[in-house]
Amino acid sequence: MSRIAYVNGRYRPHAHAAVHIEDRGYQFADGVYEVVLVHRGHMVDEEGHLDRLDRSLGEIRITPPMARAPMRAVMREVLRRNRIQNGFIYIQITRGVARRDHPFPKAVKPALVMTARTIKPFDLQAARTGVDAITIPDIRWKRCDIKTVGLLPNVLGKQRAREAGAYEAWMVDETGFVTEGTSSNAWIVTRDGDLLTRNLSGAILGGITRRAILDLAHAANVRFVERAFTVAEAKAAREAFVTSASSLVKPVVRIDGQSIGNGHIGEITERLLCLYAAHMDEAAKP
Ligand code: PDD
């Protein structure tokens, strides 16, 4: 079946879907995006993603190209036309097409693109498999809370991880504290059993999965603290994991080659993974 993309009001065959060469996303990374997980035909945390999209747009002063209700309708139509049961929907909004010049162009309509793709259905046993992370310097700007398409440091970091045989790279700020992964939030469980993830600021993206996990942890009486932790704390941790719409809750069992815990998914990570799996099923309830 051929894939279909939504491009500025039209549903186009994926292979022929295109935007203009002077789209400001292409020239300036002047745009924002979202990745939403689809589980059994339903979007997980759709409202959270749309809220964050609005926030990102507001922070860079792009007017939303459409209201929430038609946006939701287009998302559903993209999923329907691509027959997505398990997968992702990618939403990108840029400032639009204009002659290349740094200031905001006048009277330009923002460009909206959506694509979707299928992934394997969620498999709890496979999700338990631990991965490696490496640490790298965080070379990004100071507004990482905005989900912009300007991802070059993330791309370079992820490539370093891949070349080191690792799944993710944890970025480290100038004072030795972990900010986040190149496409995920970073978590540890300390020797004292405290669940830690960095507090929200311009240093990290406020992950929608991160928020869901904090809410699930709270409801399940799992103690947590939102604070920065150092690489040394991470390497001494009992457990480590990452969260994102694509990684879900993924155990990290080695950091820079050093084993974390016993090298397998830890107890709290396991609990949170199961809670998150239930949260996904909840979203998929008819
Ligand atoms: N990335 N931090 C960064 C830098 C990210 O790019 C992402 C998500 C996250 C986690 O956010 P969420 O839980 O809302 O997915 C944290 C997406 C999946 C991506 O770029 O593909």
GROMACS .gro file of C-alpha atoms and ligand atoms in nm:
model
  307
    1MET     CA    1   0.000   0.000   0.000
    2SER     CA    2   0.142   0.342  -0.089
    3ARG     CA    3   0.200   0.589   0.189
    4ILE     CA    4   0.016   0.917   0.199
    5ALA     CA    5   0.143   1.246   0.340
    6TYR     CA    6  -0.051   1.559   0.427
    7VAL     CA    7   0.109   1.873   0.280
    8ASN     CA    8  -0.056   2.211   0.324
    9GLY     CA    9  -0.415   2.101   0.276
   10ARG     CA   10  -0.354   1.811   0.038
   11TYR     CA   11  -0.313   1.438   0.079
   12ARG     CA   12  -0.028   1.337  -0.151
   13PRO     CA   13   0.147   1.010  -0.232
   14HIS     CA   14   0.446   1.003   0.004
   15ALA     CA   15   0.695   0.959  -0.281
   16HIS     CA   16   0.579   1.280  -0.447
   17ALA     CA   17   0.504   1.489  -0.139
   18ALA     CA   18   0.722   1.801  -0.144
   19VAL     CA   19   0.759   2.150  -0.005
   20HIS     CA   20   0.918   2.449  -0.175
   21ILE     CA   21   1.297   2.493  -0.163
   22GLU     CA   22   1.248   2.826   0.013
   23ASP     CA   23   1.052   2.678   0.299
   24ARG     CA   24   1.202   2.840   0.610
   25GLY     CA   25   1.220   2.504   0.780
   26TYR     CA   26   1.463   2.394   0.512
   27GLN     CA   27   1.668   2.714   0.513
   28PHE     CA   28   1.663   2.823   0.879
   29ALA     CA   29   1.520   2.527   1.075
   30ASP     CA   30   1.246   2.783   1.143
   31GLY     CA   31   0.983   2.537   1.256
   32VAL     CA   32   0.865   2.292   1.517
   33TYR     CA   33   0.744   1.935   1.523
   34GLU     CA   34   0.582   1.655   1.722
   35VAL     CA   35   0.605   1.277   1.714
   36VAL     CA   36   0.297   1.099   1.847
   37LEU     CA   37   0.286   0.728   1.921
   38VAL     CA   38  -0.002   0.526   1.778
   39HIS     CA   39  -0.094   0.214   1.971
   40ARG     CA   40  -0.364  -0.020   1.840
   41GLY     CA   41  -0.506   0.251   1.620
   42HIS     CA   42  -0.514   0.520   1.890
   43MET     CA   43  -0.283   0.810   1.964
   44VAL     CA   44  -0.113   0.807   2.303
   45ASP     CA   45  -0.120   1.141   2.489
   46GLU     CA   46  -0.256   1.324   2.185
   47GLU     CA   47  -0.365   1.628   2.387
   48GLY     CA   48  -0.027   1.657   2.559
   49HIS     CA   49   0.148   1.657   2.222
   50LEU     CA   50  -0.092   1.914   2.078
   51ASP     CA   51  -0.050   2.134   2.386
   52ARG     CA   52   0.328   2.118   2.351
   53LEU     CA   53   0.300   2.192   1.978
   54ASP     CA   54   0.099   2.506   2.061
   55ARG     CA   55   0.357   2.604   2.318
   56SER     CA   56   0.648   2.554   2.076
   57LEU     CA   57   0.465   2.759   1.811
   58GLY     CA   58   0.395   3.034   2.064
   59GLU     CA   59   0.759   3.048   2.175
   60ILE     CA   60   0.879   3.108   1.818
   61ARG     CA   61   0.577   3.323   1.727
   62ILE     CA   62   0.423   3.112   1.454
   63THR     CA   63   0.043   3.130   1.437
   64PRO     CA   64  -0.108   2.779   1.441
   65PRO     CA   65  -0.210   2.698   1.081
   66MET     CA   66  -0.538   2.549   1.200
   67ALA     CA   67  -0.748   2.512   1.513
   68ARG     CA   68  -0.726   2.208   1.738
   69ALA     CA   69  -1.038   2.030   1.609
   70PRO     CA   70  -0.946   2.030   1.237
   71MET     CA   71  -0.589   1.943   1.335
   72ARG     CA   72  -0.715   1.635   1.516
   73ALA     CA   73  -0.929   1.549   1.213
   74VAL     CA   74  -0.629   1.571   0.977
   75MET     CA   75  -0.423   1.353   1.212
   76ARG     CA   76  -0.695   1.089   1.208
   77GLU     CA   77  -0.726   1.110   0.831
   78VAL     CA   78  -0.349   1.062   0.790
   79LEU     CA   79  -0.365   0.755   1.014
   80ARG     CA   80  -0.669   0.623   0.828
   81ARG     CA   81  -0.524   0.673   0.481
   82ASN     CA   82  -0.202   0.501   0.587
   83ARG     CA   83  -0.389   0.227   0.775
   84ILE     CA   84  -0.175   0.279   1.084
   85GLN     CA   85  -0.249   0.050   1.376
   86ASN     CA   86   0.087   0.074   1.548
   87GLY     CA   87   0.323   0.348   1.449
   88PHE     CA   88   0.395   0.719   1.465
   89ILE     CA   89   0.250   1.034   1.329
   90TYR     CA   90   0.497   1.313   1.255
   91ILE     CA   91   0.367   1.671   1.251
   92GLN     CA   92   0.582   1.960   1.131
   93ILE     CA   93   0.494   2.327   1.115
   94THR     CA   94   0.733   2.581   0.968
   95ARG     CA   95   0.701   2.956   0.928
   96GLY     CA   96   0.632   2.906   0.558
   97VAL     CA   97   0.781   2.983   0.220
   98ALA     CA   98   0.945   3.318   0.149
   99ARG     CA   99   1.250   3.468  -0.019
  100ARG     CA  100   1.548   3.392   0.202
  101ASP     CA  101   1.585   3.672   0.457
  102HIS     CA  102   1.630   3.633   0.832
  103PRO     CA  103   1.342   3.845   0.972
  104PHE     CA  104   0.993   3.697   0.979
  105PRO     CA  105   0.836   3.735   0.634
  106LYS     CA  106   0.511   3.931   0.616
  107ALA     CA  107   0.182   3.769   0.511
  108VAL     CA  108   0.321   3.418   0.485
  109LYS     CA  109   0.115   3.117   0.580
  110PRO     CA  110   0.279   2.857   0.803
  111ALA     CA  111   0.342   2.524   0.631
  112LEU     CA  112   0.193   2.210   0.785
  113VAL     CA  113   0.316   1.863   0.696
  114MET     CA  114   0.214   1.530   0.844
  115THR     CA  115   0.347   1.183   0.775
  116ALA     CA  116   0.283   0.850   0.943
  117ARG     CA  117   0.456   0.518   0.952
  118THR     CA  118   0.399   0.174   1.087
  119ILE     CA  119   0.608   0.004   1.355
  120LYS     CA  120   0.588  -0.344   1.509
  121PRO     CA  121   0.318  -0.380   1.774
  122PHE     CA  122   0.436  -0.319   2.130
  123ASP     CA  123   0.603  -0.626   2.280
  124LEU     CA  124   0.663  -0.609   2.655
  125GLN     CA  125   0.930  -0.878   2.654
  126ALA     CA  126   1.127  -0.701   2.379
  127ALA     CA  127   1.083  -0.368   2.560
  128ARG     CA  128   1.264  -0.511   2.864
  129THR     CA  129   1.589  -0.544   2.668
  130GLY     CA  130   1.853  -0.306   2.795
  131VAL     CA  131   2.060  -0.074   2.579
  132ASP     CA  132   2.388   0.118   2.600
  133ALA     CA  133   2.422   0.493   2.639
  134ILE     CA  134   2.733   0.704   2.599
  135THR     CA  135   2.790   1.053   2.737
  136ILE     CA  136   2.880   1.351   2.517
  137PRO     CA  137   2.903   1.728   2.572
  138ASP     CA  138   2.573   1.912   2.526
  139ILE     CA  139   2.648   2.165   2.251
  140ARG     CA  140   2.289   2.285   2.199
  141TRP     CA  141   2.130   2.627   2.245
  142LYS     CA  142   1.955   2.745   2.561
  143ARG     CA  143   1.596   2.684   2.443
  144CYS     CA  144   1.586   2.306   2.424
  145ASP     CA  145   1.235   2.327   2.573
  146ILE     CA  146   1.112   2.426   2.225
  147LYS     CA  147   1.070   2.123   2.001
  148THR     CA  148   1.231   2.278   1.694
  149VAL     CA  149   1.338   2.098   1.380
  150GLY     CA  150   1.688   2.238   1.442
  151LEU     CA  151   1.831   1.905   1.550
  152LEU     CA  152   2.187   1.906   1.420
  153PRO     CA  153   2.356   1.860   1.762
  154ASN     CA  154   2.110   1.578   1.832
  155VAL     CA  155   2.182   1.415   1.497
  156LEU     CA  156   2.559   1.436   1.552
  157GLY     CA  157   2.519   1.300   1.904
  158LYS     CA  158   2.300   1.010   1.796
  159GLN     CA  159   2.547   0.924   1.522
  160ARG     CA  160   2.828   0.915   1.780
  161ALA     CA  161   2.616   0.679   1.985
  162ARG     CA  162   2.554   0.451   1.687
  163GLU     CA  163   2.924   0.449   1.598
  164ALA     CA  164   3.003   0.353   1.958
  165GLY     CA  165   2.748   0.070   1.937
  166ALA     CA  166   2.511   0.253   2.172
  167TYR     CA  167   2.142   0.330   2.147
  168GLU     CA  168   2.150   0.679   2.291
  169ALA     CA  169   2.390   0.957   2.384
  170TRP     CA  170   2.327   1.142   2.709
  171MET     CA  171   2.427   1.503   2.673
  172VAL     CA  172   2.620   1.662   2.958
  173ASP     CA  173   2.618   2.034   3.042
  174GLU     CA  174   2.926   2.244   3.126
  175THR     CA  175   2.897   2.166   3.497
  176GLY     CA  176   2.893   1.789   3.452
  177PHE     CA  177   2.518   1.734   3.483
  178VAL     CA  178   2.324   1.520   3.238
  179THR     CA  179   2.064   1.718   3.044
  180GLU     CA  180   1.888   1.451   2.835
  181GLY     CA  181   1.931   1.205   2.551
  182THR     CA  182   1.953   1.320   2.188
  183SER     CA  183   1.591   1.214   2.136
  184SER     CA  184   1.475   1.108   2.482
  185ASN     CA  185   1.468   1.214   2.847
  186ALA     CA  186   1.721   1.060   3.086
  187TRP     CA  187   1.636   0.895   3.418
  188ILE     CA  188   1.820   0.714   3.695
  189VAL     CA  189   1.733   0.537   4.017
  190THR     CA  190   1.993   0.618   4.283
  191ARG     CA  191   2.142   0.375   4.535
  192ASP     CA  192   1.891   0.517   4.782
  193GLY     CA  193   1.606   0.424   4.551
  194ASP     CA  194   1.522   0.777   4.440
  195LEU     CA  195   1.387   0.809   4.090
  196LEU     CA  196   1.550   1.114   3.929
  197THR     CA  197   1.498   1.304   3.608
  198ARG     CA  198   1.616   1.654   3.531
  199ASN     CA  199   1.383   1.941   3.623
  200LEU     CA  200   1.220   2.137   3.341
  201SER     CA  201   1.410   2.436   3.206
  202GLY     CA  202   1.557   2.556   2.877
  203ALA     CA  203   1.814   2.276   2.913
  204ILE     CA  204   1.573   1.995   2.818
  205LEU     CA  205   1.262   1.918   2.622
  206GLY     CA  206   0.963   1.861   2.848
  207GLY     CA  207   0.889   1.509   2.725
  208ILE     CA  208   0.527   1.403   2.704
  209THR     CA  209   0.636   1.052   2.801
  210ARG     CA  210   0.837   1.204   3.088
  211ARG     CA  211   0.519   1.376   3.213
  212ALA     CA  212   0.316   1.055   3.182
  213ILE     CA  213   0.580   0.858   3.376
  214LEU     CA  214   0.591   1.119   3.655
  215ASP     CA  215   0.210   1.104   3.683
  216LEU     CA  216   0.212   0.723   3.682
  217ALA     CA  217   0.494   0.717   3.942
  218HIS     CA  218   0.302   0.959   4.161
  219ALA     CA  219  -0.018   0.752   4.139
  220ALA     CA  220   0.178   0.435   4.223
  221ASN     CA  221   0.358   0.596   4.519
  222VAL     CA  222   0.698   0.569   4.353
  223ARG     CA  223   0.917   0.838   4.509
  224PHE     CA  224   1.075   1.074   4.257
  225VAL     CA  225   1.272   1.397   4.246
  226GLU     CA  226   1.298   1.630   3.947
  227ARG     CA  227   1.659   1.745   3.964
  228ALA     CA  228   1.976   1.737   3.761
  229PHE     CA  229   2.218   1.451   3.825
  230THR     CA  230   2.586   1.416   3.734
  231VAL     CA  231   2.748   1.158   3.507
  232ALA     CA  232   2.914   1.014   3.819
  233GLU     CA  233   2.572   0.971   3.986
  234ALA     CA  234   2.441   0.806   3.671
  235LYS     CA  235   2.730   0.561   3.657
  236ALA     CA  236   2.683   0.476   4.025
  237ALA     CA  237   2.305   0.439   3.980
  238ARG     CA  238   2.109   0.126   4.050
  239GLU     CA  239   1.899   0.170   3.738
  240ALA     CA  240   1.887   0.397   3.437
  241PHE     CA  241   1.643   0.439   3.151
  242VAL     CA  242   1.522   0.675   2.881
  243THR     CA  243   1.173   0.781   2.782
  244SER     CA  244   1.023   0.914   2.460
  245ALA     CA  245   0.730   0.856   2.227
  246SER     CA  246   0.951   0.618   2.029
  247SER     CA  247   1.162   0.461   2.305
  248LEU     CA  248   0.871   0.434   2.552
  249VAL     CA  249   1.051   0.329   2.874
  250LYS     CA  250   1.383   0.179   2.770
  251PRO     CA  251   1.630   0.038   3.022
  252VAL     CA  252   1.988   0.166   2.996
  253VAL     CA  253   2.218  -0.107   3.127
  254ARG     CA  254   2.557   0.043   3.041
  255ILE     CA  255   2.681   0.401   3.040
  256ASP     CA  256   3.015   0.459   2.863
  257GLY     CA  257   3.067   0.085   2.886
  258GLN     CA  258   3.012   0.072   3.263
  259SER     CA  259   2.738  -0.165   3.383
  260ILE     CA  260   2.443  -0.014   3.564
  261GLY     CA  261   2.289  -0.234   3.833
  262ASN     CA  262   2.313  -0.600   3.735
  263GLY     CA  263   2.310  -0.527   3.362
  264HIS     CA  264   1.938  -0.605   3.326
  265ILE     CA  265   1.621  -0.399   3.355
  266GLY     CA  266   1.587  -0.276   3.714
  267GLU     CA  267   1.293  -0.317   3.948
  268ILE     CA  268   1.159   0.038   3.927
  269THR     CA  269   1.217   0.058   3.550
  270GLU     CA  270   1.021  -0.267   3.513
  271ARG     CA  271   0.736  -0.124   3.720
  272LEU     CA  272   0.727   0.198   3.520
  273LEU     CA  273   0.744   0.010   3.190
  274CYS     CA  274   0.443  -0.200   3.293
  275LEU     CA  275   0.254   0.110   3.410
  276TYR     CA  276   0.334   0.278   3.080
  277ALA     CA  277   0.217  -0.027   2.884
  278ALA     CA  278  -0.113  -0.007   3.075
  279HIS     CA  279  -0.128   0.367   3.000
  280MET     CA  280  -0.088   0.289   2.627
  281ASP     CA  281  -0.363   0.028   2.648
  282GLU     CA  282  -0.584   0.280   2.826
  283ALA     CA  283  -0.538   0.525   2.534
  284ALA     CA  284  -0.633   0.246   2.293
  285LYS     CA  285  -0.957   0.154   2.474
  286PRO     CA  286  -1.260   0.195   2.247
  287PDD     N1  287   1.202   1.294   2.042
  287PDD     N2  288   1.422   1.503   2.447
  287PDD     C1  289   1.448   1.520   2.316
  287PDD     C2  290   1.567   1.599   2.275
  287PDD     C3  291   1.362   1.463   2.221
  287PDD     O1  292   1.386   1.479   2.089
  287PDD     C4  293   1.250   1.385   2.266
  287PDD     C5  294   1.154   1.322   2.169
  287PDD     C6  295   1.230   1.371   2.403
  287PDD     C7  296   1.113   1.295   2.459
  287PDD     O2  297   0.992   1.360   2.434
  287PDD     P1  298   0.855   1.278   2.421
  287PDD     O3  299   0.844   1.193   2.543
  287PDD     O4  300   0.752   1.382   2.415
  287PDD     O5  301   0.866   1.196   2.295
  287PDD     C8  302   1.318   1.433   2.491
  287PDD     C9  303   1.114   1.245   1.938
  287PDD    C10  304   1.055   1.113   1.970
  287PDD    C11  305   1.190   1.248   1.807
  287PDD     O6  306   1.258   1.349   1.784
  287PDD     O7  307   1.179   1.154   1.729
   0.00000   0.00000   0.00000
